[in-house]
């Protein structure tokens, strides 16, 4: 199946039920008092996304840029089917993996192996595939003896390695990735970067929410500037990033050097 | 580590979500949620077992602490009430043991049901999963606890050497099947309502406290003499009796069975209306 993402006129709003407004009392009272009901229904809502349109086809690598609260993560979640549209439509074809929450399914009380098994089951893998997953993750995260101990006692480095290995061990057709995943990129192990780049190269469609100029320029073929839930600009990454940051952007010397020596460019769809 | 070594998710996802759905679309989406959730029975079972194992990890007796505390409760209450009500101990203790064990399931299930979605908000906000999965997890978890507590009933009967007539015990099976459906339905309904309205859990707790005393758990229906018919008005009693009656050797009357089925049907209808209506909104409320 060819993968695709189609978002048409998508709007999302979060009702704010503050304090007592959320209580049964208010609901019952507003029903009982008749006319007041229509007034009371004028709830305060946060419009997280307003009329977002976009279509992605295999080979597309989209970067979402924008300030905090611009709706980037909400848009990722909407494309992952976590939030259903309040207006408009979202269609996604193809296997999908959304790396939105670093702690997805990780239970600190469970052992590393149990966490891996659970993740595999959430992904709908069969028994044999889960064994493969456990092997792959254990090898990458270098947990050895710790694999059968509760995650609670892991060092923070081990937890990061486990979370990262788990999230990157499944190859979807559509990958939705939030910026947490690239946090502390500079200090991240070379091995982790190679693994992530391999994953990105293998996916058909990538949607990435990121502030890291190098990553956006190197990996993405298109950028969307989100501002207060709306699409402010949509176009080539360099243009959109320059407009967003207010100054011209280019790859850092370090990234240019790396690309020249390794010839690796995850932006090129495999 | 090259790209080809990555695992492929086994299923292809086709996601098609639109706003302003018609009732037909809502019904189909809700039905798919239930079917997908139940199809994940392997995951449900694992999650439910992990819940229990986590709670008792590092303890020597493990989940059998549940059995022990229920046993102590039955012994203490049994002797006390047998004296207060002037009942035959050999008759009352097996009855009380069975009642308390079954009510323990009902009570725990209803209170867990209130948190069906709120306690899983991390999961719900990071991956799209059928909501039925979270509801089924609660049902299975409480079934496992019920299994552990059932030991109390066996031990009580062994100690007092009072075995109910085995001939009608199998009649409890259809009752248990009904319980499963009602439990799942309650978890979906209360889970959704409690996510939206935070006043529901305390109300539910109060209702359950009252229901415990009104549903002939610690007393016998016969003690009502000619007012026994009033018990049929109590949905909790009817549902309790369809499982407890056969196990105690006294199959429930047709009136009680009919009422149990009727109340269940009403519950299913309400759950369906609410769940089909709000399923897509639950993630926004957490």
XYZ file of C-alpha atoms in Angstrom:
556
model
C 0.000 0.000 0.000
C 1.246 3.474 -0.871
C 1.290 5.733 2.099
C -0.278 9.165 2.180
C -1.472 11.820 4.576
C -4.347 14.120 3.711
C -5.472 16.827 6.075
C -8.425 18.908 4.903
C -9.735 21.933 6.767
C -8.691 20.453 10.098
C -9.655 22.381 13.200
C -9.240 21.227 16.774
C -10.363 22.999 19.896
C -10.011 22.026 23.513
C -12.896 22.871 25.776
C -11.687 24.379 29.042
C -13.775 23.108 31.886
C -12.260 25.094 34.650
C -12.851 24.174 38.229
C -16.532 24.151 38.976
C -17.565 24.711 35.379
C -16.792 21.050 34.818
C -19.014 19.856 37.622
C -22.269 18.019 37.374
C -23.927 20.889 39.244
C -23.342 23.307 36.399
C -24.520 20.832 33.800
C -27.663 19.970 35.729
C -28.376 23.608 36.590
C -27.861 24.731 33.033
C -30.286 22.083 31.833
C -32.845 22.943 34.488
C -32.752 26.702 33.977
C -33.723 26.354 30.346
C -32.725 29.528 28.520
C -29.504 29.892 30.430
C -28.372 26.624 28.897
C -27.589 28.118 25.537
C -25.570 30.836 27.239
C -23.741 28.322 29.362
C -22.834 26.324 26.302
C -20.632 29.199 25.233
C -17.694 27.455 26.777
C -14.195 28.789 26.739
C -12.281 26.814 24.139
C -8.673 26.873 23.080
C -8.430 26.701 19.333
C -5.382 24.515 18.955
C -5.632 24.081 15.190
C -7.521 26.239 12.738
C -8.231 25.206 9.171
C -5.039 23.271 8.484
C -4.697 21.794 4.987
C -1.899 19.618 3.732
C -1.280 16.574 1.593
C 1.821 14.369 1.826
C 2.913 11.602 -0.524
C 5.791 9.082 -0.371
C 9.124 10.889 -0.375
C 7.786 13.927 1.445
C 9.678 15.058 4.533
C 7.796 17.773 6.326
C 9.161 19.925 9.136
C 6.780 21.666 11.507
C 8.271 24.855 12.891
C 6.759 27.459 15.165
C 6.834 28.726 18.729
C 5.605 26.947 21.823
C 1.875 26.406 21.729
C 1.695 26.933 17.983
C -0.040 23.576 17.544
C 2.839 21.448 16.266
C 2.421 18.564 18.689
C -1.361 18.776 18.428
C -1.101 18.467 14.659
C 1.161 15.423 15.054
C -1.354 13.869 17.447
C -4.224 14.630 15.085
C -2.353 12.903 12.243
C -1.759 9.938 14.557
C -5.513 9.692 15.176
C -5.212 10.513 18.866
C -7.352 13.638 18.604
C -10.280 13.283 16.235
C -11.151 16.361 14.134
C -13.616 18.883 15.489
C -13.940 20.161 11.938
C -12.437 18.827 8.733
C -10.904 15.485 7.930
C -7.699 13.512 8.455
C -6.779 10.522 6.272
C -3.637 8.476 6.766
C -2.774 5.414 4.707
C 0.084 3.111 5.614
C 1.613 1.813 8.810
C 2.188 4.626 11.228
C 4.411 5.243 14.208
C 4.116 8.388 16.258
C 6.987 9.278 18.549
C 5.184 11.936 20.514
C 5.759 10.914 24.093
C 9.180 9.683 25.226
C 7.588 7.643 28.018
C 5.074 5.881 25.794
C 4.173 2.663 27.530
C 7.317 2.700 29.659
C 6.415 1.580 33.134
C 9.273 2.160 35.618
C 8.146 -0.717 37.803
C 8.439 -3.243 34.983
C 11.700 -4.753 33.836
C 13.302 -3.647 30.595
C 12.275 -6.905 28.947
C 8.654 -6.530 30.058
C 8.559 -2.992 28.711
C 9.888 -4.182 25.371
C 7.321 -6.971 25.254
C 4.471 -4.558 26.026
C 5.589 -2.125 23.360
C 5.745 -4.935 20.844
C 2.205 -5.942 21.720
C 0.961 -2.357 21.431
C 2.494 -2.284 17.970
C 0.617 -5.444 17.083
C 3.747 -7.555 16.552
C 3.509 -11.320 16.799
C 5.453 -13.426 19.267
C 8.412 -14.040 16.997
C 8.697 -10.384 16.058
C 8.622 -9.422 19.730
C 11.590 -11.705 20.392
C 13.395 -10.002 17.532
C 12.465 -6.634 18.997
C 13.837 -7.596 22.415
C 17.114 -8.754 20.866
C 17.492 -5.650 18.738
C 16.686 -3.260 21.582
C 18.858 -5.067 24.108
C 21.804 -5.046 21.724
C 21.476 -1.386 20.878
C 20.758 -0.145 24.399
C 23.652 -2.239 25.827
C 21.611 -3.180 28.854
C 22.890 -6.778 29.185
C 22.248 -7.812 32.797
C 19.946 -4.911 33.500
C 17.361 -6.119 30.997
C 15.646 -8.232 33.651
C 15.694 -5.581 36.346
C 13.034 -2.921 36.875
C 13.507 0.222 34.794
C 13.131 2.193 38.068
C 16.712 1.368 39.053
C 18.241 2.217 35.665
C 20.561 5.183 35.362
C 19.085 8.066 33.396
C 21.424 7.229 30.518
C 20.134 3.670 30.400
C 16.528 4.878 30.338
C 17.289 7.215 27.446
C 19.013 4.387 25.560
C 16.124 1.993 26.171
C 13.459 4.546 25.203
C 15.359 5.537 22.105
C 16.068 1.972 21.015
C 12.418 1.003 21.519
C 11.047 3.955 19.606
C 13.413 3.491 16.686
C 13.233 -0.286 16.345
C 10.098 -0.385 14.246
C 10.111 0.785 10.670
C 6.769 2.358 9.733
C 5.761 3.833 6.390
C 4.700 7.051 8.055
C 6.802 8.437 10.892
C 5.550 11.302 13.045
C 8.260 12.603 15.336
C 8.230 15.275 18.006
C 11.230 17.404 18.861
C 11.898 15.739 22.213
C 13.472 13.048 20.139
C 16.242 15.312 18.985
C 16.704 17.047 22.331
C 20.322 17.229 23.343
C 21.279 16.227 19.829
C 24.845 17.482 20.203
C 25.646 15.206 23.095
C 23.863 12.241 21.637
C 25.929 9.243 20.752
C 27.029 8.879 17.156
C 25.495 5.426 17.156
C 22.076 6.808 18.038
C 22.257 9.357 15.248
C 23.137 6.753 12.662
C 20.240 4.608 13.815
C 17.803 7.485 13.652
C 19.017 8.497 10.200
C 18.567 4.931 8.995
C 15.051 4.898 10.313
C 14.228 8.217 8.685
C 15.734 7.067 5.378
C 13.513 3.999 5.401
C 10.194 5.745 5.981
C 8.060 6.931 3.097
C 6.645 9.999 4.812
C 8.265 11.898 7.659
C 6.643 14.635 9.694
C 9.030 16.202 12.143
C 8.450 18.900 14.681
C 11.790 20.552 15.301
C 13.629 23.756 16.076
C 17.039 22.472 15.123
C 18.005 24.289 11.926
C 20.509 21.643 10.846
C 17.988 18.842 11.173
C 15.269 20.700 9.305
C 17.584 21.732 6.456
C 19.275 18.369 6.175
C 16.287 16.059 6.513
C 13.260 17.896 5.233
C 11.996 18.769 1.790
C 9.203 21.011 2.968
C 8.419 23.104 6.028
C 5.219 24.337 7.594
C 5.314 27.369 9.884
C 2.581 27.025 12.480
C 1.427 30.118 14.327
C -1.434 30.083 16.842
C -2.900 26.991 15.300
C -2.807 28.280 11.735
C -0.457 27.588 8.865
C 1.535 30.813 8.478
C 3.841 29.649 5.704
C 4.357 26.488 3.676
C 7.322 25.925 1.363
C 10.978 24.911 1.029
C 12.662 24.518 4.437
C 15.282 27.246 3.950
C 12.690 29.862 2.987
C 10.204 29.024 5.708
C 12.889 28.806 8.385
C 14.369 32.170 7.343
C 10.939 33.751 7.532
C 10.259 32.156 10.901
C 13.617 32.999 12.467
C 13.813 36.412 10.804
C 17.297 35.844 9.398
C 18.810 33.766 6.583
C 19.627 30.189 7.551
C 22.190 27.699 6.326
C 23.657 24.421 7.456
C 26.256 24.751 10.186
C 29.866 24.085 9.182
C 29.790 20.960 11.284
C 26.796 19.527 9.434
C 28.217 20.452 6.026
C 31.444 18.703 6.907
C 29.605 15.612 7.994
C 27.561 15.459 4.842
C 30.678 15.844 2.720
C 32.563 13.054 4.500
C 29.778 10.495 4.940
C 27.649 11.416 1.971
C 24.776 10.624 4.244
C 21.637 12.598 3.746
C 18.571 11.103 5.392
C 16.426 13.569 3.486
C 16.837 11.442 0.398
C 14.007 8.967 0.463
C 15.184 5.396 0.050
C 22.581 -1.365 12.477
C 21.174 -0.887 9.016
C 17.673 0.142 8.073
C 16.622 -3.242 6.785
C 16.964 -4.823 10.224
C 14.073 -2.709 11.465
C 10.887 -4.529 12.265
C 7.782 -3.848 10.286
C 4.511 -3.296 12.137
C 2.312 -6.205 11.172
C -0.767 -4.307 10.164
C -1.364 -1.472 7.782
C -3.218 1.405 9.267
C -5.942 3.143 7.381
C -7.045 6.114 9.359
C -9.983 8.139 8.104
C -11.352 10.580 10.630
C -13.819 13.312 9.855
C -15.780 15.786 11.920
C -19.577 16.062 11.953
C -20.175 12.346 11.738
C -23.659 10.991 11.218
C -25.067 8.551 13.763
C -24.386 5.731 11.358
C -20.710 6.650 11.187
C -20.518 7.105 14.950
C -22.078 3.679 15.474
C -19.648 2.061 13.064
C -16.682 3.768 14.731
C -17.852 2.670 18.186
C -18.430 -0.875 16.964
C -14.967 -0.980 15.405
C -13.509 0.265 18.698
C -15.171 -2.592 20.588
C -14.127 -5.230 18.028
C -10.529 -3.952 17.785
C -10.291 -3.758 21.560
C -11.475 -7.331 22.046
C -9.239 -8.557 19.220
C -6.305 -7.386 21.364
C -7.182 -9.926 24.073
C -3.561 -10.999 24.309
C -2.466 -7.479 25.232
C -5.445 -7.068 27.566
C -4.521 -10.253 29.388
C -0.852 -9.229 29.697
C -1.702 -5.756 30.978
C -4.156 -7.142 33.519
C -1.628 -9.681 34.800
C 1.089 -7.046 35.018
C -1.261 -4.837 37.073
C -1.619 -7.616 39.633
C 2.036 -8.657 39.583
C 3.197 -5.061 39.964
C 0.977 -4.486 42.942
C 2.434 -7.457 44.749
C 5.965 -7.506 43.359
C 8.418 -8.281 46.151
C 5.766 -9.640 48.494
C 6.032 -13.262 49.596
C 2.359 -14.160 49.293
C 1.800 -12.021 46.219
C -1.778 -11.904 44.982
C -2.747 -14.372 47.692
C -2.787 -11.432 50.070
C -6.121 -10.726 48.407
C -7.319 -14.189 49.346
C -6.057 -13.855 52.887
C -7.673 -10.492 53.575
C -10.973 -11.640 52.102
C -10.761 -14.803 54.219
C -10.148 -12.829 57.414
C -13.056 -10.530 56.578
C -15.410 -13.454 55.972
C -14.410 -15.170 59.218
C -14.787 -12.027 61.325
C -18.017 -10.775 59.760
C -19.444 -14.279 59.549
C -19.117 -14.961 63.237
C -20.273 -11.482 64.244
C -23.391 -11.446 62.091
C -24.254 -15.065 62.813
C -24.441 -14.078 66.486
C -26.244 -10.763 65.816
C -28.818 -12.254 63.438
C -28.979 -15.538 65.382
C -28.118 -17.582 62.306
C -26.743 -21.081 61.938
C -22.958 -20.653 61.500
C -22.583 -23.606 59.120
C -25.270 -22.169 56.914
C -24.317 -18.494 57.132
C -20.528 -18.524 56.670
C -20.512 -20.256 53.237
C -23.282 -17.876 52.143
C -21.437 -14.800 53.394
C -18.135 -16.003 51.903
C -19.667 -16.466 48.478
C -21.540 -13.155 48.677
C -18.546 -11.132 49.819
C -16.249 -12.637 47.201
C -18.728 -11.888 44.409
C -19.521 -8.430 45.757
C -15.801 -7.762 46.021
C -15.648 -8.173 42.240
C -18.623 -5.877 41.671
C -17.378 -3.166 44.026
C -13.790 -3.143 42.779
C -14.886 -3.253 39.162
C -17.205 -0.262 39.517
C -14.623 1.825 41.347
C -11.886 0.898 38.830
C -14.301 1.644 35.983
C -14.397 5.297 37.041
C -10.687 5.547 36.267
C -10.782 3.437 33.127
C -9.615 6.305 30.916
C -8.254 8.889 33.373
C -5.639 6.468 34.740
C -4.495 5.710 31.181
C -4.253 9.296 29.991
C -0.549 9.029 29.211
C -1.188 6.127 26.884
C -4.325 7.604 25.340
C -2.508 10.839 24.484
C 0.488 9.159 22.913
C -0.919 6.369 20.777
C -4.252 5.622 19.123
C -5.683 2.499 20.732
C -9.267 1.276 20.979
C -10.830 2.597 24.188
C -12.334 -0.830 24.741
C -8.799 -2.057 25.436
C -8.609 0.007 28.643
C -12.088 -1.087 29.709
C -11.343 -4.757 29.055
C -8.114 -4.488 31.046
C -10.134 -3.546 34.132
C -12.588 -6.388 33.631
C -9.842 -8.986 33.217
C -7.819 -7.627 36.145
C -10.826 -7.988 38.435
C -11.591 -11.443 37.067
C -8.091 -12.549 38.052
C -8.667 -11.152 41.551
C -12.016 -12.954 41.680
C -10.185 -16.175 40.815
C -7.836 -15.708 43.763
C -10.659 -14.878 46.128
C -12.654 -17.922 45.061
C -10.233 -19.939 47.203
C -11.947 -18.417 50.249
C -15.264 -19.969 49.260
C -13.670 -23.368 48.759
C -11.828 -23.209 52.076
C -14.950 -22.085 53.963
C -16.870 -25.041 52.554
C -13.996 -27.412 53.330
C -13.633 -26.277 56.925
C -17.340 -26.453 57.670
C -17.843 -29.452 55.332
C -20.897 -27.893 53.730
C -21.073 -28.405 49.995
C -23.950 -26.876 48.089
C -25.789 -29.217 45.711
C -23.562 -29.406 42.615
C -26.462 -30.067 40.239
C -27.405 -26.439 39.671
C -23.968 -24.833 39.967
C -23.474 -24.863 36.181
C -26.381 -22.419 35.914
C -23.939 -19.794 37.187
C -22.070 -19.970 33.869
C -24.589 -18.014 31.778
C -24.744 -15.601 34.701
C -20.988 -15.113 34.532
C -21.166 -14.479 30.791
C -23.759 -11.788 31.478
C -21.434 -10.348 34.132
C -18.617 -10.037 31.607
C -20.787 -8.077 29.192
C -22.193 -5.879 31.970
C -18.702 -5.263 33.373
C -17.286 -4.184 30.027
C -20.291 -1.967 29.456
C -19.942 -0.355 32.902
C -16.237 0.280 32.388
C -16.883 2.039 29.067
C -19.787 4.085 30.418
C -18.304 5.109 33.772
C -14.855 5.598 32.263
C -16.230 8.092 29.748
C -18.559 9.878 32.200
C -15.879 10.194 34.879
C -13.383 11.598 32.381
C -15.838 14.375 31.550
C -17.502 15.021 34.913
C -15.278 14.820 37.955
C -18.217 14.625 40.347
C -19.198 11.171 39.193
C -16.617 9.075 41.139
C -17.757 10.236 44.632
C -21.383 9.716 43.611
C -20.578 6.222 42.404
C -18.725 5.449 45.644
C -21.787 6.470 47.667
C -24.169 4.480 45.489
C -21.986 1.381 45.852
C -21.880 1.756 49.638
C -25.676 1.863 49.738
C -25.974 -0.956 47.242
C -23.791 -3.152 49.463
C -26.324 -2.940 52.282
C -29.437 -3.042 50.100
C -28.450 -5.971 47.873
C -28.670 -8.853 50.323
C -24.925 -9.370 50.482
C -24.570 -9.837 54.229
C -28.169 -10.813 54.864
C -30.412 -13.343 53.193
C -33.368 -12.460 50.983
C -35.556 -14.783 53.113
C -35.142 -12.362 56.005
C -37.443 -9.969 54.138
C -40.285 -12.515 54.413
C -43.174 -11.475 52.180
C -41.396 -8.330 50.996
C -38.840 -10.276 48.970
C -40.353 -9.045 45.710
C -38.924 -5.610 46.481
C -35.437 -6.973 45.828
C -36.302 -7.306 42.135
C -36.295 -3.502 41.996
C -32.591 -3.533 42.833
C -30.436 -4.128 39.726
C -27.427 -5.014 41.869
C -29.359 -7.759 43.665
C -30.715 -9.289 40.450
C -27.303 -9.363 38.828
C -25.650 -10.726 41.968
C -28.277 -13.429 42.329
C -27.891 -14.853 38.793
C -24.385 -15.968 39.736
C -24.663 -16.440 43.491
C -27.966 -18.331 43.500
C -26.829 -21.313 41.421
C -23.501 -21.516 43.261
C -25.301 -21.614 46.597
C -27.718 -24.263 45.351
C -30.728 -21.974 45.091
C -31.314 -21.035 41.422
C -32.815 -17.551 41.085
C -36.500 -17.131 40.270
C -37.559 -16.308 36.733
C -38.512 -12.834 37.935
C -34.955 -12.182 39.121
C -33.427 -13.576 35.914
C -35.810 -11.512 33.811
C -35.029 -8.368 35.773
C -31.277 -9.019 35.514
C -31.575 -9.319 31.724
C -33.810 -6.244 31.549
C -31.496 -4.049 33.630
C -28.511 -5.263 31.565
C -30.285 -4.395 28.320
C -30.978 -0.871 29.605
C -27.337 -0.501 30.652
C -26.111 -1.707 27.234
C -28.369 0.781 25.478
C -27.217 3.714 27.635
C -23.569 2.724 27.249
C -23.912 2.474 23.509
C -25.559 5.883 23.181
C -22.982 7.562 25.409
C -19.947 5.759 24.005
C -20.884 6.235 20.351
C -21.543 9.904 21.084
C -18.400 10.779 23.060
C -15.746 8.247 21.955
C -13.927 10.766 19.787
C -13.992 13.374 22.548
C -12.507 11.361 25.405
C -8.915 12.239 24.480
C -9.790 15.956 24.725
C -11.101 15.586 28.274
C -8.046 13.975 29.815
